[in-house]
Amino acid sequence: MMTSELVSVNCKSEEGIINESKNSSEEGNESVEYVVVSETEESERLELPLLPEDCSLSLNTLVHAFPGAHGLKYKNSITGASRALLMDPQGTRFLAPPDGWKNKTFIVIYPHRGSGDQNTKRKKMMDECEQEGDSEDSQGGRGGQFTAKQKRIEDPSGEKACIDLIVLGLPFKTSAETCKAYFENFGEVVLFDLKTDPSGASKGFGFVRMADFDAQQRILTQQTHEIDGRRCQVRIPLSKGDTGSPIVTRIFVGRVQEKTTVDTLRKFFNGEATKIDPNAFVTDVFIPRPFRSFAFVNFSSPAVAKELMRQGDFIIDGSSVAVSAAAPRESDFSPRYGQNASYGLPSQGRHSRRFSDKYGYSPETVSFKSPDYTSYPYDPMVSRSVDNWRANTYRSSDARASNRFSPGYSNSPRYSTPARSGTSQALASGLDALNLNKMNVNPDMMDAAWQAFWSTLSNNSSNAGTGTPSATNSNGKW
DNA sequence: GTTGAGCGTT
């Protein structure tokens, strides 16, 4: 409250900002103010609008104008050095410099490169592509092309390894090279694989793989990308195969009080997230209704989610909540995980033991392969409300729901289900019988259903004989 | 040559 007043005072005191109301004298209230931003000292200067509410600059606005932009700097006329701009704790807005936005040209900061010229870099990359000639069609033998680079992304922990991201909605005429050039704005591109039909025509989607994990995350958290004039989406693939990500950005919060609001949770976990990683923030909070004493919180960073799960317990609204892994979805019922699968039951109610306590190993050793856990592309400036986010998830809930209830990846011979007494199969078919997987429901309601289901099991200690993986793992102790 | 939700001949 204090803060916004302060900011708004600062804002009003700005005088040198380019202000549209200068021409039309008295519409002052609704006027949009601009800052001058440029990619380099020499390149074209662009005026970007500030947010009317606090005269900060939205990262989204910047990124829209300069894809891949990471920060902003300006010359300090006294020291001659460049100064970086401060961002808000959520990392979504640039705050005004101490002496205001006026009379400055802000230079875009790109990650992992100096003040190198983007256009030069891009041109160089394009040239390389053309020179490659025979590999221009990325379908063709790209055997050893990027071996060195690919080595670099190998990460034994699996936590920060880059994965192929699917790029949807590409213009049909756009080439793989153009796509690749676009993603070069975010960092080093390991591969771009444009999917084509047998005639060679683009199918309008492709896969991009970055060398740098942070670049990947930046791409994912940017909801919309514009490539060749068309709006495209980049997501974690839902496809089969072992390109899946162990990235988990979601936590389960048990023992939530009924009075605790989404806003409270968001604020609290934003605070916790910032302690762990100053750039991290809450992307989504979901409290299933009717009230069931638990919630889900999504973070921009898997490391934060992981650390919070490790910490386990927090005090919110005066009582203790239990943070643990969100319940398993789809692939955790996959037979390929066998006996070592982690059927992480969320802490809840009187079963609120820490994950590691319950299972005798720490979450660090647990690797979910579950695209649904990852943060969906979202717009921090727009997708504030649960409704908006929910609308996003509805869009593809059919596919997600059906994936969730397909324990065996039945489409893929690789994952053909062994003939063991798969409770997962039973679960799936049971739910299938209820037609739950045909319902067009919010995946998080499905989560809630799963949570309820598993906690039913957990409340009934005599379930051990059913051959459930959970019983196997916990020796019947819940 | 058209189209516009989806998920990959590695």
Short mmCIF file of C-alpha atoms (C1' of nucleotides) in Angstrom, two decimals, chain A residues 139 164 169-170 203 205 238-239 243, chain B residues 2-10:
data_model
loop_
_atom_site.label_atom_id
_atom_site.label_comp_id
_atom_site.label_asym_id
_atom_site.label_seq_id
_atom_site.Cartn_x
_atom_site.Cartn_y
_atom_site.Cartn_z
CA GLN A 139 14.69 -33.99 -41.26
CA ASP A 164 12.40 -30.56 -26.63
CA GLY A 169 0.87 -22.67 -34.56
CA LEU A 170 3.73 -21.92 -36.87
CA LYS A 203 2.69 -29.24 -40.60
CA PHE A 205 4.55 -27.25 -35.63
CA LEU A 238 2.53 -34.18 -24.19
CA SER A 239 3.77 -36.69 -26.66
CA THR A 243 11.76 -36.67 -24.11
"C1'" DT B 2 -6.68 -23.59 -49.20
"C1'" DT B 3 -6.30 -24.87 -43.12
"C1'" DG B 4 -5.06 -23.56 -37.66
"C1'" DA B 5 -5.97 -27.80 -33.21
"C1'" DG B 6 -2.50 -30.58 -32.25
"C1'" DC B 7 2.22 -33.75 -30.21
"C1'" DG B 8 7.60 -35.86 -32.95
"C1'" DT B 9 9.22 -41.45 -39.73
"C1'" DT B 10 14.90 -38.70 -34.32
#
